[in-house]
């Protein structure tokens, strides 16, 4: 599924594949979409993405974060951080709220 987005690097509207999304986050009232290749701005609200992407493996793991759960490579249960690559790069990671930890019980990482 192709998703229309605004590229923050070249300042143009483009599309990305749903499978390329690691997570969608809200910070300082700005929604960003993190992929392994870059950061994009969505053209619709986070709530709408949550409804649209639920059947594709996305879960809200914090009030302001929608995560593609299948893309999580490692989860640190002590810091409650989900990582999306194996080098522990902080820009490819997000927090998981205590009440949503049960959504990650299937992870053996």
PDB file of N, CA and C in Angstrom:
ATOM      1  N   UNK A   1       0.843  -1.167   0.000  1.00  0.00           N
ATOM      2  CA  UNK A   1       0.000   0.000   0.000  1.00  0.00           C
ATOM      3  C   UNK A   1       0.896   1.240   0.000  1.00  0.00           C
ATOM      4  N   UNK A   2       0.648   2.145  -0.894  1.00  0.00           N
ATOM      5  CA  UNK A   2       1.381   3.403  -0.993  1.00  0.00           C
ATOM      6  C   UNK A   2       0.696   4.469  -0.133  1.00  0.00           C
ATOM      7  N   UNK A   3       1.497   5.208   0.641  1.00  0.00           N
ATOM      8  CA  UNK A   3       0.991   6.230   1.544  1.00  0.00           C
ATOM      9  C   UNK A   3       1.528   7.590   1.097  1.00  0.00           C
ATOM     10  N   UNK A   4       0.657   8.565   0.830  1.00  0.00           N
ATOM     11  CA  UNK A   4       1.153   9.898   0.478  1.00  0.00           C
ATOM     12  C   UNK A   4       1.705  10.604   1.720  1.00  0.00           C
ATOM     13  N   UNK A   5       2.885  11.201   1.589  1.00  0.00           N
ATOM     14  CA  UNK A   5       3.557  11.883   2.697  1.00  0.00           C
ATOM     15  C   UNK A   5       4.299  13.111   2.173  1.00  0.00           C
ATOM     16  N   UNK A   6       4.735  13.927   3.105  1.00  0.00           N
ATOM     17  CA  UNK A   6       5.562  15.089   2.794  1.00  0.00           C
ATOM     18  C   UNK A   6       6.986  14.775   3.239  1.00  0.00           C
ATOM     19  N   UNK A   7       7.942  14.845   2.326  1.00  0.00           N
ATOM     20  CA  UNK A   7       9.338  14.558   2.645  1.00  0.00           C
ATOM     21  C   UNK A   7       9.974  15.795   3.267  1.00  0.00           C
ATOM     22  N   UNK A   8      10.502  15.662   4.480  1.00  0.00           N
ATOM     23  CA  UNK A   8      11.094  16.800   5.179  1.00  0.00           C
ATOM     24  C   UNK A   8      12.456  17.181   4.611  1.00  0.00           C
ATOM     25  N   UNK A   9      13.088  16.283   3.874  1.00  0.00           N
ATOM     26  CA  UNK A   9      14.411  16.552   3.315  1.00  0.00           C
ATOM     27  C   UNK A   9      14.335  17.413   2.056  1.00  0.00           C
ATOM     28  N   UNK A  10      13.531  16.964   1.090  1.00  0.00           N
ATOM     29  CA  UNK A  10      13.465  17.708  -0.168  1.00  0.00           C
ATOM     30  C   UNK A  10      12.240  18.607  -0.277  1.00  0.00           C
ATOM     31  N   UNK A  11      11.431  18.642   0.784  1.00  0.00           N
ATOM     32  CA  UNK A  11      10.267  19.537   0.859  1.00  0.00           C
ATOM     33  C   UNK A  11       9.246  19.296  -0.256  1.00  0.00           C
ATOM     34  N   UNK A  12       9.054  18.008  -0.610  1.00  0.00           N
ATOM     35  CA  UNK A  12       8.103  17.654  -1.655  1.00  0.00           C
ATOM     36  C   UNK A  12       7.178  16.545  -1.175  1.00  0.00           C
ATOM     37  N   UNK A  13       5.997  16.493  -1.757  1.00  0.00           N
ATOM     38  CA  UNK A  13       5.060  15.411  -1.482  1.00  0.00           C
ATOM     39  C   UNK A  13       5.488  14.195  -2.297  1.00  0.00           C
ATOM     40  N   UNK A  14       5.462  13.042  -1.658  1.00  0.00           N
ATOM     41  CA  UNK A  14       5.860  11.794  -2.303  1.00  0.00           C
ATOM     42  C   UNK A  14       5.022  10.671  -1.717  1.00  0.00           C
ATOM     43  N   UNK A  15       5.344   9.445  -2.037  1.00  0.00           N
ATOM     44  CA  UNK A  15       4.669   8.296  -1.437  1.00  0.00           C
ATOM     45  C   UNK A  15       5.726   7.339  -0.881  1.00  0.00           C
ATOM     46  N   UNK A  16       5.338   6.622   0.170  1.00  0.00           N
ATOM     47  CA  UNK A  16       6.185   5.581   0.736  1.00  0.00           C
ATOM     48  C   UNK A  16       5.345   4.315   0.869  1.00  0.00           C
ATOM     49  N   UNK A  17       6.011   3.182   0.898  1.00  0.00           N
ATOM     50  CA  UNK A  17       5.312   1.910   1.091  1.00  0.00           C
ATOM     51  C   UNK A  17       4.970   1.731   2.565  1.00  0.00           C
ATOM     52  N   UNK A  18       3.808   1.222   2.834  1.00  0.00           N
ATOM     53  CA  UNK A  18       3.375   0.935   4.196  1.00  0.00           C
ATOM     54  C   UNK A  18       4.392   0.050   4.905  1.00  0.00           C
ATOM     55  N   UNK A  19       4.953  -0.909   4.217  1.00  0.00           N
ATOM     56  CA  UNK A  19       5.918  -1.847   4.807  1.00  0.00           C
ATOM     57  C   UNK A  19       7.218  -1.173   5.238  1.00  0.00           C
ATOM     58  N   UNK A  20       7.506   0.019   4.718  1.00  0.00           N
ATOM     59  CA  UNK A  20       8.739   0.729   5.064  1.00  0.00           C
ATOM     60  C   UNK A  20       8.624   1.525   6.361  1.00  0.00           C
ATOM     61  N   UNK A  21       7.409   1.689   6.879  1.00  0.00           N
ATOM     62  CA  UNK A  21       7.196   2.492   8.087  1.00  0.00           C
ATOM     63  C   UNK A  21       7.604   1.696   9.321  1.00  0.00           C
ATOM     64  N   UNK A  22       8.460   2.302  10.147  1.00  0.00           N
ATOM     65  CA  UNK A  22       8.838   1.704  11.427  1.00  0.00           C
ATOM     66  C   UNK A  22       7.854   2.131  12.501  1.00  0.00           C
ATOM     67  N   UNK A  23       7.642   3.444  12.616  1.00  0.00           N
ATOM     68  CA  UNK A  23       6.658   3.960  13.560  1.00  0.00           C
ATOM     69  C   UNK A  23       6.239   5.370  13.180  1.00  0.00           C
ATOM     70  N   UNK A  24       5.109   5.784  13.742  1.00  0.00           N
ATOM     71  CA  UNK A  24       4.576   7.134  13.560  1.00  0.00           C
ATOM     72  C   UNK A  24       4.500   7.737  14.948  1.00  0.00           C
ATOM     73  N   UNK A  25       5.019   8.954  15.090  1.00  0.00           N
ATOM     74  CA  UNK A  25       5.156   9.556  16.405  1.00  0.00           C
ATOM     75  C   UNK A  25       4.662  10.999  16.409  1.00  0.00           C
ATOM     76  N   UNK A  26       4.148  11.440  17.550  1.00  0.00           N
ATOM     77  CA  UNK A  26       3.764  12.834  17.735  1.00  0.00           C
ATOM     78  C   UNK A  26       4.695  13.426  18.781  1.00  0.00           C
ATOM     79  N   UNK A  27       5.345  14.525  18.421  1.00  0.00           N
ATOM     80  CA  UNK A  27       6.237  15.213  19.337  1.00  0.00           C
ATOM     81  C   UNK A  27       6.076  16.716  19.113  1.00  0.00           C
ATOM     82  N   UNK A  28       5.779  17.445  20.183  1.00  0.00           N
ATOM     83  CA  UNK A  28       5.539  18.887  20.082  1.00  0.00           C
ATOM     84  C   UNK A  28       4.451  19.205  19.058  1.00  0.00           C
ATOM     85  N   UNK A  29       3.383  18.418  19.063  1.00  0.00           N
ATOM     86  CA  UNK A  29       2.240  18.580  18.169  1.00  0.00           C
ATOM     87  C   UNK A  29       2.570  18.387  16.694  1.00  0.00           C
ATOM     88  N   UNK A  30       3.699  17.767  16.388  1.00  0.00           N
ATOM     89  CA  UNK A  30       4.066  17.460  15.010  1.00  0.00           C
ATOM     90  C   UNK A  30       4.123  15.951  14.845  1.00  0.00           C
ATOM     91  N   UNK A  31       3.412  15.451  13.847  1.00  0.00           N
ATOM     92  CA  UNK A  31       3.411  14.025  13.558  1.00  0.00           C
ATOM     93  C   UNK A  31       4.539  13.742  12.570  1.00  0.00           C
ATOM     94  N   UNK A  32       5.341  12.719  12.873  1.00  0.00           N
ATOM     95  CA  UNK A  32       6.400  12.297  11.956  1.00  0.00           C
ATOM     96  C   UNK A  32       6.289  10.804  11.709  1.00  0.00           C
ATOM     97  N   UNK A  33       6.706  10.406  10.519  1.00  0.00           N
ATOM     98  CA  UNK A  33       6.740   8.999  10.139  1.00  0.00           C
ATOM     99  C   UNK A  33       8.200   8.613   9.988  1.00  0.00           C
ATOM    100  N   UNK A  34       8.641   7.630  10.777  1.00  0.00           N
ATOM    101  CA  UNK A  34      10.037   7.173  10.724  1.00  0.00           C
ATOM    102  C   UNK A  34      10.128   5.917   9.870  1.00  0.00           C
ATOM    103  N   UNK A  35      10.963   5.962   8.858  1.00  0.00           N
ATOM    104  CA  UNK A  35      11.308   4.768   8.078  1.00  0.00           C
ATOM    105  C   UNK A  35      12.799   4.518   8.287  1.00  0.00           C
ATOM    106  N   UNK A  36      13.303   3.423   7.773  1.00  0.00           N
ATOM    107  CA  UNK A  36      14.743   3.188   7.922  1.00  0.00           C
ATOM    108  C   UNK A  36      15.550   4.177   7.097  1.00  0.00           C
ATOM    109  N   UNK A  37      14.912   4.808   6.110  1.00  0.00           N
ATOM    110  CA  UNK A  37      15.611   5.726   5.222  1.00  0.00           C
ATOM    111  C   UNK A  37      15.418   7.201   5.529  1.00  0.00           C
ATOM    112  N   UNK A  38      14.452   7.545   6.371  1.00  0.00           N
ATOM    113  CA  UNK A  38      14.230   8.965   6.633  1.00  0.00           C
ATOM    114  C   UNK A  38      12.999   9.258   7.444  1.00  0.00           C
ATOM    115  N   UNK A  39      12.730  10.554   7.579  1.00  0.00           N
ATOM    116  CA  UNK A  39      11.593  11.038   8.352  1.00  0.00           C
ATOM    117  C   UNK A  39      10.665  11.815   7.423  1.00  0.00           C
ATOM    118  N   UNK A  40       9.376  11.550   7.554  1.00  0.00           N
ATOM    119  CA  UNK A  40       8.371  12.170   6.705  1.00  0.00           C
ATOM    120  C   UNK A  40       7.263  12.757   7.570  1.00  0.00           C
ATOM    121  N   UNK A  41       6.480  13.648   6.985  1.00  0.00           N
ATOM    122  CA  UNK A  41       5.304  14.215   7.647  1.00  0.00           C
ATOM    123  C   UNK A  41       4.064  13.644   6.967  1.00  0.00           C
ATOM    124  N   UNK A  42       3.094  13.188   7.745  1.00  0.00           N
ATOM    125  CA  UNK A  42       1.882  12.616   7.157  1.00  0.00           C
ATOM    126  C   UNK A  42       0.933  13.692   6.647  1.00  0.00           C
ATOM    127  N   UNK A  43       0.013  13.263   5.828  1.00  0.00           N
ATOM    128  CA  UNK A  43      -0.992  14.172   5.300  1.00  0.00           C
ATOM    129  C   UNK A  43      -2.342  13.993   5.989  1.00  0.00           C
ATOM    130  N   UNK A  44      -2.433  12.994   6.922  1.00  0.00           N
ATOM    131  CA  UNK A  44      -3.649  12.795   7.700  1.00  0.00           C
ATOM    132  C   UNK A  44      -3.284  12.642   9.177  1.00  0.00           C
ATOM    133  N   UNK A  45      -4.274  12.607  10.047  1.00  0.00           N
ATOM    134  CA  UNK A  45      -4.062  12.558  11.498  1.00  0.00           C
ATOM    135  C   UNK A  45      -3.639  11.164  11.971  1.00  0.00           C
ATOM    136  N   UNK A  46      -2.962  11.122  13.124  1.00  0.00           N
ATOM    137  CA  UNK A  46      -2.502   9.860  13.714  1.00  0.00           C
ATOM    138  C   UNK A  46      -3.664   8.903  13.965  1.00  0.00           C
ATOM    139  N   UNK A  47      -4.773   9.406  14.442  1.00  0.00           N
ATOM    140  CA  UNK A  47      -5.941   8.565  14.714  1.00  0.00           C
ATOM    141  C   UNK A  47      -6.421   7.858  13.441  1.00  0.00           C
ATOM    142  N   UNK A  48      -6.393   8.578  12.330  1.00  0.00           N
ATOM    143  CA  UNK A  48      -6.808   7.976  11.068  1.00  0.00           C
ATOM    144  C   UNK A  48      -5.832   6.888  10.619  1.00  0.00           C
ATOM    145  N   UNK A  49      -4.532   7.126  10.817  1.00  0.00           N
ATOM    146  CA  UNK A  49      -3.540   6.099  10.508  1.00  0.00           C
ATOM    147  C   UNK A  49      -3.751   4.868  11.387  1.00  0.00           C
ATOM    148  N   UNK A  50      -4.043   5.060  12.666  1.00  0.00           N
ATOM    149  CA  UNK A  50      -4.253   3.936  13.580  1.00  0.00           C
ATOM    150  C   UNK A  50      -5.394   3.046  13.091  1.00  0.00           C
ATOM    151  N   UNK A  51      -6.467   3.648  12.645  1.00  0.00           N
ATOM    152  CA  UNK A  51      -7.605   2.872  12.140  1.00  0.00           C
ATOM    153  C   UNK A  51      -7.268   2.190  10.814  1.00  0.00           C
ATOM    154  N   UNK A  52      -6.589   2.909   9.940  1.00  0.00           N
ATOM    155  CA  UNK A  52      -6.267   2.400   8.614  1.00  0.00           C
ATOM    156  C   UNK A  52      -5.226   1.278   8.647  1.00  0.00           C
ATOM    157  N   UNK A  53      -4.245   1.372   9.550  1.00  0.00           N
ATOM    158  CA  UNK A  53      -3.115   0.440   9.565  1.00  0.00           C
ATOM    159  C   UNK A  53      -3.255  -0.712  10.553  1.00  0.00           C
ATOM    160  N   UNK A  54      -4.284  -0.742  11.374  1.00  0.00           N
ATOM    161  CA  UNK A  54      -4.445  -1.790  12.388  1.00  0.00           C
ATOM    162  C   UNK A  54      -4.332  -3.184  11.779  1.00  0.00           C
ATOM    163  N   UNK A  55      -4.982  -3.412  10.674  1.00  0.00           N
ATOM    164  CA  UNK A  55      -4.972  -4.735  10.043  1.00  0.00           C
ATOM    165  C   UNK A  55      -3.636  -5.077   9.387  1.00  0.00           C
ATOM    166  N   UNK A  56      -2.710  -4.112   9.357  1.00  0.00           N
ATOM    167  CA  UNK A  56      -1.397  -4.341   8.757  1.00  0.00           C
ATOM    168  C   UNK A  56      -0.297  -4.483   9.804  1.00  0.00           C
ATOM    169  N   UNK A  57      -0.671  -4.698  11.075  1.00  0.00           N
ATOM    170  CA  UNK A  57       0.305  -4.965  12.121  1.00  0.00           C
ATOM    171  C   UNK A  57       0.773  -3.759  12.918  1.00  0.00           C
ATOM    172  N   UNK A  58       0.045  -2.659  12.849  1.00  0.00           N
ATOM    173  CA  UNK A  58       0.402  -1.468  13.626  1.00  0.00           C
ATOM    174  C   UNK A  58      -0.388  -1.436  14.928  1.00  0.00           C
ATOM    175  N   UNK A  59       0.272  -1.032  16.001  1.00  0.00           N
ATOM    176  CA  UNK A  59      -0.352  -0.921  17.318  1.00  0.00           C
ATOM    177  C   UNK A  59       0.062   0.393  17.963  1.00  0.00           C
ATOM    178  N   UNK A  60      -0.846   0.982  18.734  1.00  0.00           N
ATOM    179  CA  UNK A  60      -0.476   2.142  19.540  1.00  0.00           C
ATOM    180  C   UNK A  60       0.214   1.614  20.787  1.00  0.00           C
ATOM    181  N   UNK A  61       1.491   1.953  20.948  1.00  0.00           N
ATOM    182  CA  UNK A  61       2.239   1.482  22.101  1.00  0.00           C
ATOM    183  C   UNK A  61       2.474   2.587  23.115  1.00  0.00           C
ATOM    184  N   UNK A  62       2.042   3.768  22.784  1.00  0.00           N
ATOM    185  CA  UNK A  62       2.060   4.930  23.658  1.00  0.00           C
ATOM    186  C   UNK A  62       1.012   5.877  23.087  1.00  0.00           C
ATOM    187  N   UNK A  63       0.527   6.815  23.866  1.00  0.00           N
ATOM    188  CA  UNK A  63      -0.524   7.707  23.369  1.00  0.00           C
ATOM    189  C   UNK A  63      -0.157   8.377  22.059  1.00  0.00           C
ATOM    190  N   UNK A  64       1.102   8.717  21.893  1.00  0.00           N
ATOM    191  CA  UNK A  64       1.509   9.481  20.718  1.00  0.00           C
ATOM    192  C   UNK A  64       2.349   8.676  19.726  1.00  0.00           C
ATOM    193  N   UNK A  65       2.330   7.343  19.829  1.00  0.00           N
ATOM    194  CA  UNK A  65       3.176   6.527  18.959  1.00  0.00           C
ATOM    195  C   UNK A  65       2.422   5.327  18.399  1.00  0.00           C
ATOM    196  N   UNK A  66       2.422   5.218  17.091  1.00  0.00           N
ATOM    197  CA  UNK A  66       1.828   4.093  16.381  1.00  0.00           C
ATOM    198  C   UNK A  66       2.983   3.292  15.787  1.00  0.00           C
ATOM    199  N   UNK A  67       3.091   2.005  16.150  1.00  0.00           N
ATOM    200  CA  UNK A  67       4.276   1.209  15.827  1.00  0.00           C
ATOM    201  C   UNK A  67       3.936   0.043  14.905  1.00  0.00           C
ATOM    202  N   UNK A  68       4.798  -0.187  13.908  1.00  0.00           N
ATOM    203  CA  UNK A  68       4.710  -1.375  13.064  1.00  0.00           C
ATOM    204  C   UNK A  68       5.413  -2.488  13.837  1.00  0.00           C
ATOM    205  N   UNK A  69       4.656  -3.240  14.595  1.00  0.00           N
ATOM    206  CA  UNK A  69       5.190  -4.202  15.564  1.00  0.00           C
ATOM    207  C   UNK A  69       6.109  -5.232  14.910  1.00  0.00           C
ATOM    208  N   UNK A  70       5.811  -5.664  13.701  1.00  0.00           N
ATOM    209  CA  UNK A  70       6.642  -6.663  13.025  1.00  0.00           C
ATOM    210  C   UNK A  70       8.044  -6.152  12.705  1.00  0.00           C
ATOM    211  N   UNK A  71       8.246  -4.852  12.733  1.00  0.00           N
ATOM    212  CA  UNK A  71       9.553  -4.260  12.410  1.00  0.00           C
ATOM    213  C   UNK A  71      10.450  -4.121  13.642  1.00  0.00           C
ATOM    214  N   UNK A  72       9.931  -4.407  14.828  1.00  0.00           N
ATOM    215  CA  UNK A  72      10.743  -4.318  16.047  1.00  0.00           C
ATOM    216  C   UNK A  72      11.786  -5.429  16.022  1.00  0.00           C
ATOM    217  N   UNK A  73      13.054  -5.046  16.179  1.00  0.00           N
ATOM    218  CA  UNK A  73      14.129  -6.037  16.178  1.00  0.00           C
ATOM    219  C   UNK A  73      14.569  -6.402  17.587  1.00  0.00           C
ATOM    220  N   UNK A  74      14.322  -5.493  18.531  1.00  0.00           N
ATOM    221  CA  UNK A  74      14.744  -5.742  19.910  1.00  0.00           C
ATOM    222  C   UNK A  74      13.891  -4.898  20.840  1.00  0.00           C
ATOM    223  N   UNK A  75      13.600  -5.443  22.021  1.00  0.00           N
ATOM    224  CA  UNK A  75      12.840  -4.703  23.024  1.00  0.00           C
ATOM    225  C   UNK A  75      13.564  -4.797  24.354  1.00  0.00           C
ATOM    226  N   UNK A  76      13.856  -3.646  24.942  1.00  0.00           N
ATOM    227  CA  UNK A  76      14.506  -3.589  26.249  1.00  0.00           C
ATOM    228  C   UNK A  76      13.409  -3.412  27.295  1.00  0.00           C
ATOM    229  N   UNK A  77      13.114  -4.482  28.032  1.00  0.00           N
ATOM    230  CA  UNK A  77      12.007  -4.438  28.984  1.00  0.00           C
ATOM    231  C   UNK A  77      12.288  -3.547  30.189  1.00  0.00           C
ATOM    232  N   UNK A  78      13.556  -3.270  30.473  1.00  0.00           N
ATOM    233  CA  UNK A  78      13.889  -2.426  31.620  1.00  0.00           C
ATOM    234  C   UNK A  78      13.690  -0.941  31.315  1.00  0.00           C
ATOM    235  N   UNK A  79      14.111  -0.521  30.138  1.00  0.00           N
ATOM    236  CA  UNK A  79      13.922   0.886  29.761  1.00  0.00           C
ATOM    237  C   UNK A  79      12.611   1.097  29.008  1.00  0.00           C
ATOM    238  N   UNK A  80      11.951  -0.002  28.633  1.00  0.00           N
ATOM    239  CA  UNK A  80      10.691   0.025  27.880  1.00  0.00           C
ATOM    240  C   UNK A  80      10.861   0.719  26.528  1.00  0.00           C
ATOM    241  N   UNK A  81      11.943   0.367  25.837  1.00  0.00           N
ATOM    242  CA  UNK A  81      12.231   0.940  24.527  1.00  0.00           C
ATOM    243  C   UNK A  81      12.227  -0.169  23.481  1.00  0.00           C
ATOM    244  N   UNK A  82      11.521   0.085  22.378  1.00  0.00           N
ATOM    245  CA  UNK A  82      11.505  -0.821  21.234  1.00  0.00           C
ATOM    246  C   UNK A  82      12.466  -0.274  20.184  1.00  0.00           C
ATOM    247  N   UNK A  83      13.340  -1.145  19.671  1.00  0.00           N
ATOM    248  CA  UNK A  83      14.319  -0.757  18.667  1.00  0.00           C
ATOM    249  C   UNK A  83      13.951  -1.365  17.315  1.00  0.00           C
ATOM    250  N   UNK A  84      14.323  -0.661  16.254  1.00  0.00           N
ATOM    251  CA  UNK A  84      13.997  -1.095  14.900  1.00  0.00           C
ATOM    252  C   UNK A  84      15.229  -1.426  14.072  1.00  0.00           C
ATOM    253  N   UNK A  85      16.384  -1.437  14.706  1.00  0.00           N
ATOM    254  CA  UNK A  85      17.606  -1.893  14.060  1.00  0.00           C
ATOM    255  C   UNK A  85      18.474  -2.527  15.134  1.00  0.00           C
ATOM    256  N   UNK A  86      19.503  -3.171  14.748  1.00  0.00           N
ATOM    257  CA  UNK A  86      20.308  -3.898  15.717  1.00  0.00           C
ATOM    258  C   UNK A  86      21.455  -3.098  16.315  1.00  0.00           C
ATOM    259  N   UNK A  87      21.664  -1.872  15.821  1.00  0.00           N
ATOM    260  CA  UNK A  87      22.766  -1.084  16.363  1.00  0.00           C
ATOM    261  C   UNK A  87      22.343  -0.172  17.517  1.00  0.00           C
ATOM    262  N   UNK A  88      21.069  -0.194  17.889  1.00  0.00           N
ATOM    263  CA  UNK A  88      20.580   0.586  19.023  1.00  0.00           C
ATOM    264  C   UNK A  88      20.540   2.077  18.778  1.00  0.00           C
ATOM    265  N   UNK A  89      20.477   2.487  17.517  1.00  0.00           N
ATOM    266  CA  UNK A  89      20.436   3.908  17.177  1.00  0.00           C
ATOM    267  C   UNK A  89      19.177   4.544  17.760  1.00  0.00           C
ATOM    268  N   UNK A  90      19.315   5.609  18.551  1.00  0.00           N
ATOM    269  CA  UNK A  90      18.157   6.168  19.258  1.00  0.00           C
ATOM    270  C   UNK A  90      17.073   6.765  18.369  1.00  0.00           C
ATOM    271  N   UNK A  91      17.401   7.185  17.142  1.00  0.00           N
ATOM    272  CA  UNK A  91      16.354   7.746  16.292  1.00  0.00           C
ATOM    273  C   UNK A  91      15.469   6.669  15.690  1.00  0.00           C
ATOM    274  N   UNK A  92      15.894   5.420  15.794  1.00  0.00           N
ATOM    275  CA  UNK A  92      15.080   4.310  15.309  1.00  0.00           C
ATOM    276  C   UNK A  92      14.604   3.476  16.490  1.00  0.00           C
ATOM    277  N   UNK A  93      14.070   4.178  17.472  1.00  0.00           N
ATOM    278  CA  UNK A  93      13.571   3.539  18.688  1.00  0.00           C
ATOM    279  C   UNK A  93      12.413   4.358  19.228  1.00  0.00           C
ATOM    280  N   UNK A  94      11.565   3.722  20.015  1.00  0.00           N
ATOM    281  CA  UNK A  94      10.458   4.459  20.640  1.00  0.00           C
ATOM    282  C   UNK A  94      10.108   3.812  21.978  1.00  0.00           C
ATOM    283  N   UNK A  95       9.496   4.599  22.834  1.00  0.00           N
ATOM    284  CA  UNK A  95       9.071   4.114  24.145  1.00  0.00           C
ATOM    285  C   UNK A  95       7.766   3.345  24.037  1.00  0.00           C
ATOM    286  N   UNK A  96       7.575   2.446  24.991  1.00  0.00           N
ATOM    287  CA  UNK A  96       6.343   1.670  25.099  1.00  0.00           C
ATOM    288  C   UNK A  96       5.773   1.943  26.488  1.00  0.00           C
ATOM    289  N   UNK A  97       4.518   2.346  26.552  1.00  0.00           N
ATOM    290  CA  UNK A  97       3.915   2.623  27.855  1.00  0.00           C
ATOM    291  C   UNK A  97       3.699   1.317  28.619  1.00  0.00           C
ATOM    292  N   UNK A  98       3.672   1.412  29.936  1.00  0.00           N
ATOM    293  CA  UNK A  98       3.507   0.238  30.787  1.00  0.00           C
ATOM    294  C   UNK A  98       2.226  -0.519  30.460  1.00  0.00           C
ATOM    295  N   UNK A  99       1.153   0.202  30.188  1.00  0.00           N
ATOM    296  CA  UNK A  99      -0.125  -0.473  29.918  1.00  0.00           C
ATOM    297  C   UNK A  99      -0.143  -1.209  28.580  1.00  0.00           C
ATOM    298  N   UNK A 100       0.820  -0.897  27.688  1.00  0.00           N
ATOM    299  CA  UNK A 100       0.867  -1.562  26.387  1.00  0.00           C
ATOM    300  C   UNK A 100       1.952  -2.628  26.272  1.00  0.00           C
ATOM    301  N   UNK A 101       2.645  -2.912  27.357  1.00  0.00           N
ATOM    302  CA  UNK A 101       3.696  -3.931  27.328  1.00  0.00           C
ATOM    303  C   UNK A 101       3.158  -5.287  26.899  1.00  0.00           C
ATOM    304  N   UNK A 102       1.939  -5.583  27.247  1.00  0.00           N
ATOM    305  CA  UNK A 102       1.352  -6.882  26.898  1.00  0.00           C
ATOM    306  C   UNK A 102       1.255  -7.094  25.385  1.00  0.00           C
ATOM    307  N   UNK A 103       1.230  -6.015  24.611  1.00  0.00           N
ATOM    308  CA  UNK A 103       1.185  -6.126  23.158  1.00  0.00           C
ATOM    309  C   UNK A 103       2.495  -6.644  22.582  1.00  0.00           C
ATOM    310  N   UNK A 104       3.564  -6.655  23.404  1.00  0.00           N
ATOM    311  CA  UNK A 104       4.868  -7.093  22.936  1.00  0.00           C
ATOM    312  C   UNK A 104       5.310  -8.412  23.576  1.00  0.00           C
ATOM    313  N   UNK A 105       4.429  -9.096  24.273  1.00  0.00           N
ATOM    314  CA  UNK A 105       4.799 -10.346  24.947  1.00  0.00           C
ATOM    315  C   UNK A 105       5.253 -11.406  23.957  1.00  0.00           C
ATOM    316  N   UNK A 106       4.806 -11.334  22.723  1.00  0.00           N
ATOM    317  CA  UNK A 106       5.203 -12.336  21.726  1.00  0.00           C
ATOM    318  C   UNK A 106       6.661 -12.185  21.304  1.00  0.00           C
ATOM    319  N   UNK A 107       7.263 -11.040  21.590  1.00  0.00           N
ATOM    320  CA  UNK A 107       8.673 -10.831  21.221  1.00  0.00           C
ATOM    321  C   UNK A 107       9.577 -11.603  22.158  1.00  0.00           C
ATOM    322  N   UNK A 108      10.512 -12.300  21.621  1.00  0.00           N
ATOM    323  CA  UNK A 108      11.455 -13.081  22.421  1.00  0.00           C
ATOM    324  C   UNK A 108      12.807 -12.376  22.494  1.00  0.00           C
ATOM    325  N   UNK A 109      12.834 -11.128  22.145  1.00  0.00           N
ATOM    326  CA  UNK A 109      14.080 -10.373  22.090  1.00  0.00           C
ATOM    327  C   UNK A 109      14.242  -9.547  23.318  1.00  0.00           C
TER     328      UNK A 109
END
